Short mmCIF file of C-alpha atoms in Angstrom, two decimals:
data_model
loop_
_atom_site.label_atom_id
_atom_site.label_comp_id
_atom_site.label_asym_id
_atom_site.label_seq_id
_atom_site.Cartn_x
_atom_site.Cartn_y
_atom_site.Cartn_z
CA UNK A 1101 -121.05 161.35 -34.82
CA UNK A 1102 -123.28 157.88 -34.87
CA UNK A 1103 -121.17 155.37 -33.54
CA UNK A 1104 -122.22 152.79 -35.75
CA UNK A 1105 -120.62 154.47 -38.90
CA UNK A 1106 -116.78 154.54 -39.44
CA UNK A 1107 -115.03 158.12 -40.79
CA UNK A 1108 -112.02 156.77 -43.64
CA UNK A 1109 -109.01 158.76 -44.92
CA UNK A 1110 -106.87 157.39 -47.35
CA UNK A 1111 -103.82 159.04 -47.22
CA UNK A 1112 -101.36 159.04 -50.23
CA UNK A 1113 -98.00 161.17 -50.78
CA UNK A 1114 -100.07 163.11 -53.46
CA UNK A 1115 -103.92 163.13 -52.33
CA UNK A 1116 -106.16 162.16 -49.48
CA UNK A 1117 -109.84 161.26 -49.67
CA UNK A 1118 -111.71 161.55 -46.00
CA UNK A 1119 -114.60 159.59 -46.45
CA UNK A 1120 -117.69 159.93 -43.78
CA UNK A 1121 -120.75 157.81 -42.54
CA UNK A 1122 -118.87 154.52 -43.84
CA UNK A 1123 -120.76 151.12 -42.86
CA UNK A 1124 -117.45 149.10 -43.45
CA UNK A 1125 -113.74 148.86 -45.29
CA UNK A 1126 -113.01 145.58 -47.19
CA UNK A 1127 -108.97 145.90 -47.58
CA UNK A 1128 -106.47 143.23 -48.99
CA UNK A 1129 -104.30 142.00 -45.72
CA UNK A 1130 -101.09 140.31 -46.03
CA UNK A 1131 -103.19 137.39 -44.00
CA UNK A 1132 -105.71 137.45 -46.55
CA UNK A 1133 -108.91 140.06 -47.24
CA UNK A 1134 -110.82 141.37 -44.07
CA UNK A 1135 -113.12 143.61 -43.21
CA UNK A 1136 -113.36 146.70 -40.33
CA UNK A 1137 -116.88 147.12 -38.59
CA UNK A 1138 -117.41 150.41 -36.68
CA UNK A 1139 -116.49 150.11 -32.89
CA UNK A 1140 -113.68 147.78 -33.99
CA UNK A 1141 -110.52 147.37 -31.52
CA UNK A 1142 -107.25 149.47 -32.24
CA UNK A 1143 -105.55 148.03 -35.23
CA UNK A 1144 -102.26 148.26 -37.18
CA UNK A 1145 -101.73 146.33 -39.78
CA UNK A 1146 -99.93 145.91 -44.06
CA UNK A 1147 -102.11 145.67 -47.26
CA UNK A 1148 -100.99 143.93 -50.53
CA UNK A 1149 -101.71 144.92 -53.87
CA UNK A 1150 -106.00 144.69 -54.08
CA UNK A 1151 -108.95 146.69 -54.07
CA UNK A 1152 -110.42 148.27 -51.50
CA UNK A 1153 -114.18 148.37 -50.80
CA UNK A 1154 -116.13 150.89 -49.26
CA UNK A 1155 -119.26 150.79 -48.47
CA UNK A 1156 -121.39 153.23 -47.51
CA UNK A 1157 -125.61 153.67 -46.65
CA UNK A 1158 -126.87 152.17 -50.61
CA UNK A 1159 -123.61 152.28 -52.37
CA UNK A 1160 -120.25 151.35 -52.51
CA UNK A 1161 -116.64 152.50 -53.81
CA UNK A 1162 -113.51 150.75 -55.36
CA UNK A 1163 -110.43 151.74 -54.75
CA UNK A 1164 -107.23 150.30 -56.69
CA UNK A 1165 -103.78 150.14 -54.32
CA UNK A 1166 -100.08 148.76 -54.61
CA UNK A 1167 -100.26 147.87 -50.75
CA UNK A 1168 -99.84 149.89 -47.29
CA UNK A 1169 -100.83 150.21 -44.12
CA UNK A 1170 -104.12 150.16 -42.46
CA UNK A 1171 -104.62 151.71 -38.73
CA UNK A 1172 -108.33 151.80 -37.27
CA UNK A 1173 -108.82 153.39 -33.71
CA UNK A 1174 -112.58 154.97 -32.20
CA UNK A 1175 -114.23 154.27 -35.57
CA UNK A 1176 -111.46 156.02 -37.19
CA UNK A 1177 -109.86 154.02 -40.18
CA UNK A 1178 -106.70 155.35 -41.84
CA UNK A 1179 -104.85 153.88 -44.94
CA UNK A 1180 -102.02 154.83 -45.42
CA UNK A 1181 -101.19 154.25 -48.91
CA UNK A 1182 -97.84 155.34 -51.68
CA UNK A 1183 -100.56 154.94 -54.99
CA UNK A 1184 -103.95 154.51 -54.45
CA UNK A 1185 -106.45 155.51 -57.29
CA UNK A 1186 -110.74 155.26 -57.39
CA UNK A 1187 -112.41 153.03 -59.28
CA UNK A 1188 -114.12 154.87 -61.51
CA UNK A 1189 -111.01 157.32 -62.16
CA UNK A 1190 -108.72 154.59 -63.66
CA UNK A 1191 -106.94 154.82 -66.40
CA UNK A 1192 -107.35 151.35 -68.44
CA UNK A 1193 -105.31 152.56 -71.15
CA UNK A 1194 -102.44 153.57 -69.04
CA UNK A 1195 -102.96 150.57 -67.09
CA UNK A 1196 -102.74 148.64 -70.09
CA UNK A 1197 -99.58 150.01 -71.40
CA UNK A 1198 -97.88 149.34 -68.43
CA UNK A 1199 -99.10 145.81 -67.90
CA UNK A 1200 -97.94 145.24 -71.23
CA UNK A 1201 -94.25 146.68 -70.48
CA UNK A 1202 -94.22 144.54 -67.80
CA UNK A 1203 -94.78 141.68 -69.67
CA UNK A 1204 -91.85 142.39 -72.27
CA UNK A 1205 -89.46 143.06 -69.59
CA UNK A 1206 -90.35 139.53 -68.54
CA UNK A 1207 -90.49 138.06 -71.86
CA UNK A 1208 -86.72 139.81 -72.64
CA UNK A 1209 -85.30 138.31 -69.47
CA UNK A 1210 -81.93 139.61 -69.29
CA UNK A 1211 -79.35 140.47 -66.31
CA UNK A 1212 -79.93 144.01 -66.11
CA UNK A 1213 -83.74 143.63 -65.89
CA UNK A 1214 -85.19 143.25 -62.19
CA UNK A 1215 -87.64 140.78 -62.30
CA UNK A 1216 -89.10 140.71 -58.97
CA UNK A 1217 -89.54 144.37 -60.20
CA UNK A 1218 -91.04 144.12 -63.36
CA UNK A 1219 -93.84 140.86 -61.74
CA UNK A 1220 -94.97 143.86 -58.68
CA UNK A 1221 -95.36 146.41 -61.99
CA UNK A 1222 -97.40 143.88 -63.82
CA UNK A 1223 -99.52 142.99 -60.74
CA UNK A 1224 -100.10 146.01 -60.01
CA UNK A 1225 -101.58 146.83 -63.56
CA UNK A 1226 -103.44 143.74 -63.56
CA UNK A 1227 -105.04 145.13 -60.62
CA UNK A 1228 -105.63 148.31 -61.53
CA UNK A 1229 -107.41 146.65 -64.94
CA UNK A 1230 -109.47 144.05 -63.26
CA UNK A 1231 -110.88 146.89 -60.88
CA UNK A 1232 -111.36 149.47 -63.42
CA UNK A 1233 -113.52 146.96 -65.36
CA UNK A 1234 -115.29 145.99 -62.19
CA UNK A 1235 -116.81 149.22 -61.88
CA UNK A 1236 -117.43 150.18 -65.52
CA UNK B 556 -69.66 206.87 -81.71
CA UNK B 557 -71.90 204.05 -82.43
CA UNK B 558 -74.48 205.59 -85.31
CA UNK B 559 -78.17 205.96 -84.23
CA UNK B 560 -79.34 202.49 -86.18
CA UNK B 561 -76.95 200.84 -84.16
CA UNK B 562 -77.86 201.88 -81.13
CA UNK B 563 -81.46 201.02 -82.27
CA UNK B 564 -80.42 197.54 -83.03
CA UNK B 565 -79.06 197.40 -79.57
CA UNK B 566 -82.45 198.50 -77.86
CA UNK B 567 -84.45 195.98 -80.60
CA UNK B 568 -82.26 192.94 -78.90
CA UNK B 569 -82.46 193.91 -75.10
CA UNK B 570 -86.18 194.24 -75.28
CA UNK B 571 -86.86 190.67 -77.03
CA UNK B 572 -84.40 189.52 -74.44
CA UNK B 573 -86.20 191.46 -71.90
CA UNK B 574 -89.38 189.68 -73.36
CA UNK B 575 -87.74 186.00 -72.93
CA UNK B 576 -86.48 186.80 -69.56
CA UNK B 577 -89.85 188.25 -68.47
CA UNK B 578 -91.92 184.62 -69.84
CA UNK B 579 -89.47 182.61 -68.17
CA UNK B 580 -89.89 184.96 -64.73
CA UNK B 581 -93.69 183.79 -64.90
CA UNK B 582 -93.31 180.42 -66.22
CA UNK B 583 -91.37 179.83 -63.40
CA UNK B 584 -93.98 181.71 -61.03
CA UNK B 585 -96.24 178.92 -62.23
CA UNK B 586 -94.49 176.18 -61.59
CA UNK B 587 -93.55 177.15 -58.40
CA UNK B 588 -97.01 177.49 -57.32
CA UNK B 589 -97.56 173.73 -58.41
CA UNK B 590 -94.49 172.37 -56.37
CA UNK B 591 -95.67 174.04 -52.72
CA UNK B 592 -99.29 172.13 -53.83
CA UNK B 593 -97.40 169.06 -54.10
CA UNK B 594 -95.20 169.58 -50.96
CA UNK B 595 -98.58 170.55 -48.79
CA UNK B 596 -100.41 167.30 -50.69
CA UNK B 597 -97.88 165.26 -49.23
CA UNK B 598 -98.02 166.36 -45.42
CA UNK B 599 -100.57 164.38 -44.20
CA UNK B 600 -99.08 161.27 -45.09
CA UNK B 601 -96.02 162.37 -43.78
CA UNK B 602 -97.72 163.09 -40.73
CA UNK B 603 -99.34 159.56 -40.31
CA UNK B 604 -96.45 157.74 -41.55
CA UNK B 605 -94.15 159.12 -39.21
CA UNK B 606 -96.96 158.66 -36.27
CA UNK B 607 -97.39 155.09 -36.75
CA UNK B 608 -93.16 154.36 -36.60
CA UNK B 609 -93.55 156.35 -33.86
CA UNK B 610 -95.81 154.09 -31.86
CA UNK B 611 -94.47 150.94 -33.26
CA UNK B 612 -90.96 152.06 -32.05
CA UNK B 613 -92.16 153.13 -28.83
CA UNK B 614 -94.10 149.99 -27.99
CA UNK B 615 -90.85 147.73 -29.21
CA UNK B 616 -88.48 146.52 -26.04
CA UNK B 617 -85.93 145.82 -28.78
CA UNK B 618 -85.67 147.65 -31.97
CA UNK B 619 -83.32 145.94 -34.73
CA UNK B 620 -83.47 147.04 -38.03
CA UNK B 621 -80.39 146.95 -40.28
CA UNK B 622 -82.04 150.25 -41.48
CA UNK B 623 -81.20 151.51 -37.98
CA UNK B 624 -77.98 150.14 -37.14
CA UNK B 625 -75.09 152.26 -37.18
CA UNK B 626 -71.50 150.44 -38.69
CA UNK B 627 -68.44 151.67 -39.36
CA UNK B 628 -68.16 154.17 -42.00
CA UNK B 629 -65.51 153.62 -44.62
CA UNK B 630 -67.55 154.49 -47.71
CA UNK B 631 -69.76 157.47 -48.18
CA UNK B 632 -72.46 157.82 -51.02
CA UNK B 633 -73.19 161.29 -51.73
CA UNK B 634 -76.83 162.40 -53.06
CA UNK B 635 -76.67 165.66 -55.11
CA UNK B 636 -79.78 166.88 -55.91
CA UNK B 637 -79.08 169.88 -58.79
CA UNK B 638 -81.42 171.40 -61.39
CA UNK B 639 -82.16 169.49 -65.03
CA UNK B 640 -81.73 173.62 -65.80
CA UNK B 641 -79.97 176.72 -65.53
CA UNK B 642 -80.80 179.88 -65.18
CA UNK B 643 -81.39 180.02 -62.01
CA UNK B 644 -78.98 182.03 -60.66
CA UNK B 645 -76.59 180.21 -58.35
CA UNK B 646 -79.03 177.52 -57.56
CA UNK B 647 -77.08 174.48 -59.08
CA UNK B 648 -73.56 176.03 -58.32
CA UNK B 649 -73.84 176.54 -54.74
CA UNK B 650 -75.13 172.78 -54.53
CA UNK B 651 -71.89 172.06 -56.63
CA UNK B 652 -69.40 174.03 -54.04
CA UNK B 653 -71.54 172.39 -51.39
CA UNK B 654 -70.57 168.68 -52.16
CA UNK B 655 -66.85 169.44 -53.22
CA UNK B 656 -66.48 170.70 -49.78
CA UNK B 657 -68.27 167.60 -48.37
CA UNK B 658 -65.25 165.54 -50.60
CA UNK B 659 -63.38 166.77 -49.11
CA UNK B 660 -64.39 166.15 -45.47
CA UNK B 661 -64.95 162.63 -46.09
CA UNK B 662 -61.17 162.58 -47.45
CA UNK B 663 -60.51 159.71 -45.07
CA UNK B 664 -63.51 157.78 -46.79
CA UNK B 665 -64.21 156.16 -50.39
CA UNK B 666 -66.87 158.69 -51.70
CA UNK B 667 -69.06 158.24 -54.68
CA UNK B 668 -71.98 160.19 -55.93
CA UNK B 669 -75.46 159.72 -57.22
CA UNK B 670 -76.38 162.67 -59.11
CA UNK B 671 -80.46 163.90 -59.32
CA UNK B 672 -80.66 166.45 -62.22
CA UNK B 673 -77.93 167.65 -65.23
CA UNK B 674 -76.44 170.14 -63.77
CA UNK B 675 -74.40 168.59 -61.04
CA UNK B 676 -74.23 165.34 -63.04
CA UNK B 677 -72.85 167.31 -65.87
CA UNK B 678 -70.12 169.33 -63.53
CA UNK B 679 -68.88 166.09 -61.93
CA UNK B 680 -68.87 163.69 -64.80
CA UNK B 681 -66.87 166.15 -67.00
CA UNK B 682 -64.38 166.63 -64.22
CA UNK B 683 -64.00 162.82 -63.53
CA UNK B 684 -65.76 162.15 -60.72
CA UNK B 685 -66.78 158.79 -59.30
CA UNK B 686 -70.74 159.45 -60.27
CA UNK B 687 -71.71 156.00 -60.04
CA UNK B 688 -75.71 156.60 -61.12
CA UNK B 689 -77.59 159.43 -62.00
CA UNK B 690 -81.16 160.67 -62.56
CA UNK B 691 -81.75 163.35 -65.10
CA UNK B 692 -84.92 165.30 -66.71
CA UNK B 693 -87.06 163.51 -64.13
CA UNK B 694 -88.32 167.42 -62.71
CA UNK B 695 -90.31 168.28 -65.92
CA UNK B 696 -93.16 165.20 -64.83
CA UNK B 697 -92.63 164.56 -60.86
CA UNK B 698 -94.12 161.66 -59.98
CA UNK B 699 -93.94 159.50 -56.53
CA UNK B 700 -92.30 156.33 -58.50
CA UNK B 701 -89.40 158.48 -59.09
CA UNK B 702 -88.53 158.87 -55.65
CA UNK B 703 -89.66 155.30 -55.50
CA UNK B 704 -86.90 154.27 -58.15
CA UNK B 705 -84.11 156.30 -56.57
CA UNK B 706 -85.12 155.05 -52.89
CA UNK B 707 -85.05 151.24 -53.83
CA UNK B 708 -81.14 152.30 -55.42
CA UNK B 709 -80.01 153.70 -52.30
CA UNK B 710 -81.28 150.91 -50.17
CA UNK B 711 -80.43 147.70 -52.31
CA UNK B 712 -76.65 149.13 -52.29
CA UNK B 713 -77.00 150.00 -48.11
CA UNK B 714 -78.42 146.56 -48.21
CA UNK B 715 -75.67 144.81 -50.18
CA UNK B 716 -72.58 147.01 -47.92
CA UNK B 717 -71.66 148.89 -50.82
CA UNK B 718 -72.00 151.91 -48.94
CA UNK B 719 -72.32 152.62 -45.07
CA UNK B 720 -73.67 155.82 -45.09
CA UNK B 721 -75.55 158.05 -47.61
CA UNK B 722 -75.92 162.02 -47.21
CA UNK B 723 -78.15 164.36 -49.49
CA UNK B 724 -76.98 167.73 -50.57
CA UNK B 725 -79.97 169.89 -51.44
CA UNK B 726 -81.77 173.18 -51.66
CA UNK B 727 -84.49 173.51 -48.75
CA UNK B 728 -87.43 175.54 -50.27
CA UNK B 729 -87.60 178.76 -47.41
CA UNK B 730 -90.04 180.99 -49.56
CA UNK B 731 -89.59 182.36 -53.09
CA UNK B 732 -86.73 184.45 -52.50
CA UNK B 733 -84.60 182.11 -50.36
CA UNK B 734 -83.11 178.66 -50.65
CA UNK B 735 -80.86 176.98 -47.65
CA UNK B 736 -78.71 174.64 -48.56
CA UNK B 737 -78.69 171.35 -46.81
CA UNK B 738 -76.51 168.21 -45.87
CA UNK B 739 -78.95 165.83 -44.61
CA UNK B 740 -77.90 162.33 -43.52
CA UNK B 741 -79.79 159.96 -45.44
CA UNK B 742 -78.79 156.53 -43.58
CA UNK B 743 -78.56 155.23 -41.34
CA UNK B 744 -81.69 155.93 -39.57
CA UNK B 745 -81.54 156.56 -36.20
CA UNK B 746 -84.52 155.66 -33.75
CA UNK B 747 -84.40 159.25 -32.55
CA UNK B 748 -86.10 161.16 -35.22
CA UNK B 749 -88.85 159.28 -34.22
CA UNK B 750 -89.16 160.53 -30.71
CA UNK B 751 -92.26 162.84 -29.68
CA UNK B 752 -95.29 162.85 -28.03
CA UNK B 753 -97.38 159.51 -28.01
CA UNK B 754 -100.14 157.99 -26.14
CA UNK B 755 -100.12 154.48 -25.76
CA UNK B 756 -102.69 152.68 -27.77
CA UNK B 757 -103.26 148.89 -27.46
CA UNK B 758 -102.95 147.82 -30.98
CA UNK B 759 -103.66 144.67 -32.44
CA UNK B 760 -100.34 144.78 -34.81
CA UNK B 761 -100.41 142.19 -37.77
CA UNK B 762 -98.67 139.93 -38.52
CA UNK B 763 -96.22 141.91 -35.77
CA UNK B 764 -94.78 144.80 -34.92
CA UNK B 765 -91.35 144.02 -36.22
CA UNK B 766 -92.64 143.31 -39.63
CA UNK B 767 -94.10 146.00 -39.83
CA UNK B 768 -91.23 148.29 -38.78
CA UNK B 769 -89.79 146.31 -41.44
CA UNK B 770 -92.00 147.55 -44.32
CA UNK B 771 -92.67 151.01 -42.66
CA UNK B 772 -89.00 152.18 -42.70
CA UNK B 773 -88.42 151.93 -46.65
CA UNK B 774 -91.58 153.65 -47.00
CA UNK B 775 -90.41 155.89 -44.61
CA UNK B 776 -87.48 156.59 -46.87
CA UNK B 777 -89.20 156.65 -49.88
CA UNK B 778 -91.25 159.93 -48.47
CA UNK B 779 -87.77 161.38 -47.55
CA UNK B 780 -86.83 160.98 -51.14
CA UNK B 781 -89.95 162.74 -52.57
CA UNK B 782 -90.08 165.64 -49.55
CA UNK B 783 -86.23 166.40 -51.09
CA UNK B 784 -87.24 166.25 -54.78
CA UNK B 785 -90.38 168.18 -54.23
CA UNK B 786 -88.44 170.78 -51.88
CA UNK B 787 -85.43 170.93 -54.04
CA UNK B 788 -87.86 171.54 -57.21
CA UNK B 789 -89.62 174.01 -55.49
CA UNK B 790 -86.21 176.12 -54.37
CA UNK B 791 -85.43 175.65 -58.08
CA UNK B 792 -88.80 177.81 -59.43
CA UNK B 793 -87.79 179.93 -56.71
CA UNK B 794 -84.71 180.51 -57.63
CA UNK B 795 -85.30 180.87 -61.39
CA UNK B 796 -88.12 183.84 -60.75
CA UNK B 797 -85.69 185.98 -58.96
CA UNK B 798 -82.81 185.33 -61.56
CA UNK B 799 -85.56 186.24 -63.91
CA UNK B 800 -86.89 189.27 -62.49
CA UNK B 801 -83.42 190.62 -61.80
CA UNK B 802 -82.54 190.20 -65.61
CA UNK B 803 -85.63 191.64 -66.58
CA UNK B 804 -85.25 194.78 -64.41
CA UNK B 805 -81.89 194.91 -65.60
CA UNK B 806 -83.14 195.03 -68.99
CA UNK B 807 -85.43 197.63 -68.64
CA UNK B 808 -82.66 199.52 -67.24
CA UNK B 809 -80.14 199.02 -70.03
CA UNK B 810 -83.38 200.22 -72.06
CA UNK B 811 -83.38 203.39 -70.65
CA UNK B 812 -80.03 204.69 -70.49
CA UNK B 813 -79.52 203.35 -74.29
CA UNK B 814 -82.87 205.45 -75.02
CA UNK B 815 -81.78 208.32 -73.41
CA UNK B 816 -78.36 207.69 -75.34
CA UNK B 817 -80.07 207.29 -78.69
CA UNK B 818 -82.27 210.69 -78.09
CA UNK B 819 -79.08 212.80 -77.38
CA UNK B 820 -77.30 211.33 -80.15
CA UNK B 821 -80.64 211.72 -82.26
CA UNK B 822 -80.53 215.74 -81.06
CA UNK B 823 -77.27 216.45 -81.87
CA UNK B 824 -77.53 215.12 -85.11
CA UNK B 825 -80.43 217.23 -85.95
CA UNK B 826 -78.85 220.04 -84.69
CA UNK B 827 -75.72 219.33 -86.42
CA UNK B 828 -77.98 219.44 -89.75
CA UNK B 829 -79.76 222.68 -89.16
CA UNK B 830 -76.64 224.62 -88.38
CA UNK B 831 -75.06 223.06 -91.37
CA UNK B 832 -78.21 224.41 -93.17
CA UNK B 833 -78.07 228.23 -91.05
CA UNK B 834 -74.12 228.49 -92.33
CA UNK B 835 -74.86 227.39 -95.75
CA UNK B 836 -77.48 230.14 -95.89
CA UNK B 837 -75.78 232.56 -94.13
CA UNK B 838 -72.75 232.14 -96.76
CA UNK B 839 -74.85 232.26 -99.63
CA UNK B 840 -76.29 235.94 -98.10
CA UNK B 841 -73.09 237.34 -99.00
CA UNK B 842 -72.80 236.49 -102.21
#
């Protein structure tokens, strides 16, 4: 394989995508967004809730995640994500209807309602919206 | 002796009952082919997830996780995973005679119960048990924020010492036939189920590897959660085909003697008729 191109698999409890000939993987970090070259040392590391870019020779692909981990050794990247969904496969409706059950729960504030809960479920709508119109 | 249109009712009700049992049979056959997808869709992250706790606990002098740390027990929380349905042969009561002998073990201890699907919640509610949540009708759409949900309940209360230990009774998925029943311990986690085979790699770990321990463990969990409600869904389509087939067969075996019955009775009645017919005849010869 040309060492100048990185292989990707995102991994989810449900799916996995192995992605080849990959110039580079933009993914959110919990220290802020960064970027993996090919031939880049062994890394572990979290994601946050984001997009994920790859790009590959003349195009590139979004992908929508509630957080994981990242691991990249030899040119090998690996997310390991629980929900991860492409770009162009999103769902803006359903991601609508659950941004907007997040916001009543939030609006309705009461003592049974989590609300550190119910602020991840709307930011990770708002996520999945903002990347779903990025690629339409 | 019933008459002959009763026993043709009778054969009339097995077969549409026969016909039930034998769409249910292959219903079931379906949906069991769609929960072994699921459980082989979720082994490579399995695989990886387990890989990198693996190399973070292996490259950690010191590992401390309250996740990890074993305390005195005093209160047990019990995990029954049961069917939504039955009809699945003993699938849900086995579970059920599972966990009231587990009760009783932890006899010594304050036990209560989370319940995952009707049946058992059903059972243990009616008979006064301390079921303290529950999760039902969640098999019909499994999805991973299910398992999320029930994970982030058994952890908060670890979390807050509302429990010190948490065990899951459920059915382990063998093949169609065959379920095994299961007590699996839940938490504590100990470091040693993540022992095996490792290289050492020189990661860059950020922020650190303790954080990240810290994160990986409840996701760690969370796949636990869904591996049991996947296998556990899976033993339950299982189950429910061979209940299914059984009844059908039985059906078809009813069918037959019942046939065989109504043919006999069918004969003699015919012959009862035509010697009634020869004598009436044979007395009017003589006249």
């Amino acid at each position: 394989m040309d060492e100048n191109r990185l292989s990707v698999t995102i991994t989810t409890p449900q799916k996995k995508w192995v992605l080849d000939d990959i110039i580079s993987v933009t993914a959110p970090g919990v220290m802020g967004s960064f970027q993996v070259l090919s031939q880049h040392a062994p890394l572990m590391t979290q994601l946050e809730i984001g997009e994920i870019k790859v790009e590959k020779e003349g195009s590139t692909e979004l992908y929508a995640t509630a957080g994981g981990f990242l691991e990249v050794l030899k040119n090998n990247v690996s997310l390991l994500l629980e929900s991860c969904e492409k770009g162009l496969e999103i769902d803006s409706a359903r991601a609508e209807n659950s941004a907007e059950r997040a916001r009543n729960r939030l609006k309705n504030r009461s003592d049974e309602i989590d609300i550190p809960r119910a602020e991840m479920a709307l930011a990770r709508a708002l996520n999945r919206i903002r990347i779903a119109n990025k690629v339409k | 002796m019933a008459t002959l249109r009763e026993i043709r009712r009778r054969i009339n009700s097995i077969k549409s009952t026969q016909q039930i049992t034998r769409a249910m049979k292959m219903v079931a056959a379906a949906k069991l082919r769609k929960a072994q997808d699921q459980i082989f869709a979720a082994r490579p992250y399995a695989y990886k997830i387990d890989e990198m706790i693996r190399h973070l606990i292996f490259q950690l002098e010191f590992v401390e996780n309250p996740l990890l740390a074993i305390r005195p027990t005093q209160r047990v929380t019990l995990v029954v995973v049961t069917a939504d349905r039955g009809l699945c042969g003993a699938f849900n009561s086995h579970i059920i005679k599972r966990t009231l002998r587990q009760i009783d073990e932890h006899r010594d201890k304050e036990v209560s119960l989370v319940c995952i699907g009707r049946k058992g919640y059903d059972f243990f509610r009616t008979r006064n048990y301390p079921v303290e949540h529950r999760y039902i009708n969640i098999y019909n759409q499994l999805e991973y924020p299910i398992a999320q949900e029930i994970t982030a309940y058994l952890l908060q209360k670890y979390a807050r010492e509302e429990t010190d230990m948490v065990e899951i009774v459920y059915n382990e998925f063998k093949n169609a036939i065959q379920q095994t029943i299961v007590v699996e311990k839940y938490l504590p986690l100990t470091a040693d189920e993540f022992s095996g085979e490792l290289k050492y790699v020189d990661y860059i770990f950020e922020p650190d590897k303790i954080t990240l321990l810290d994160s990986l463990l409840p996701k760690h969990l969370n796949l636990q959660t869904w591996r049991i409600l996947l296998e556990s869904n899976a033993a339950e389509q299982g189950a429910r085909m061979t209940a299914m087939e059984s009844a059908t067969d039985n059906a078809g075996e009813l069918i037959q003697d019942l046939t065989l019955h109504y043919n006999k009775a069918r004969q003699a009645a015919i012959t009862k008729e035509i010697s009634e017919i020869v004598g009436g005849a044979e007395a009017l010869k003589f006249e």
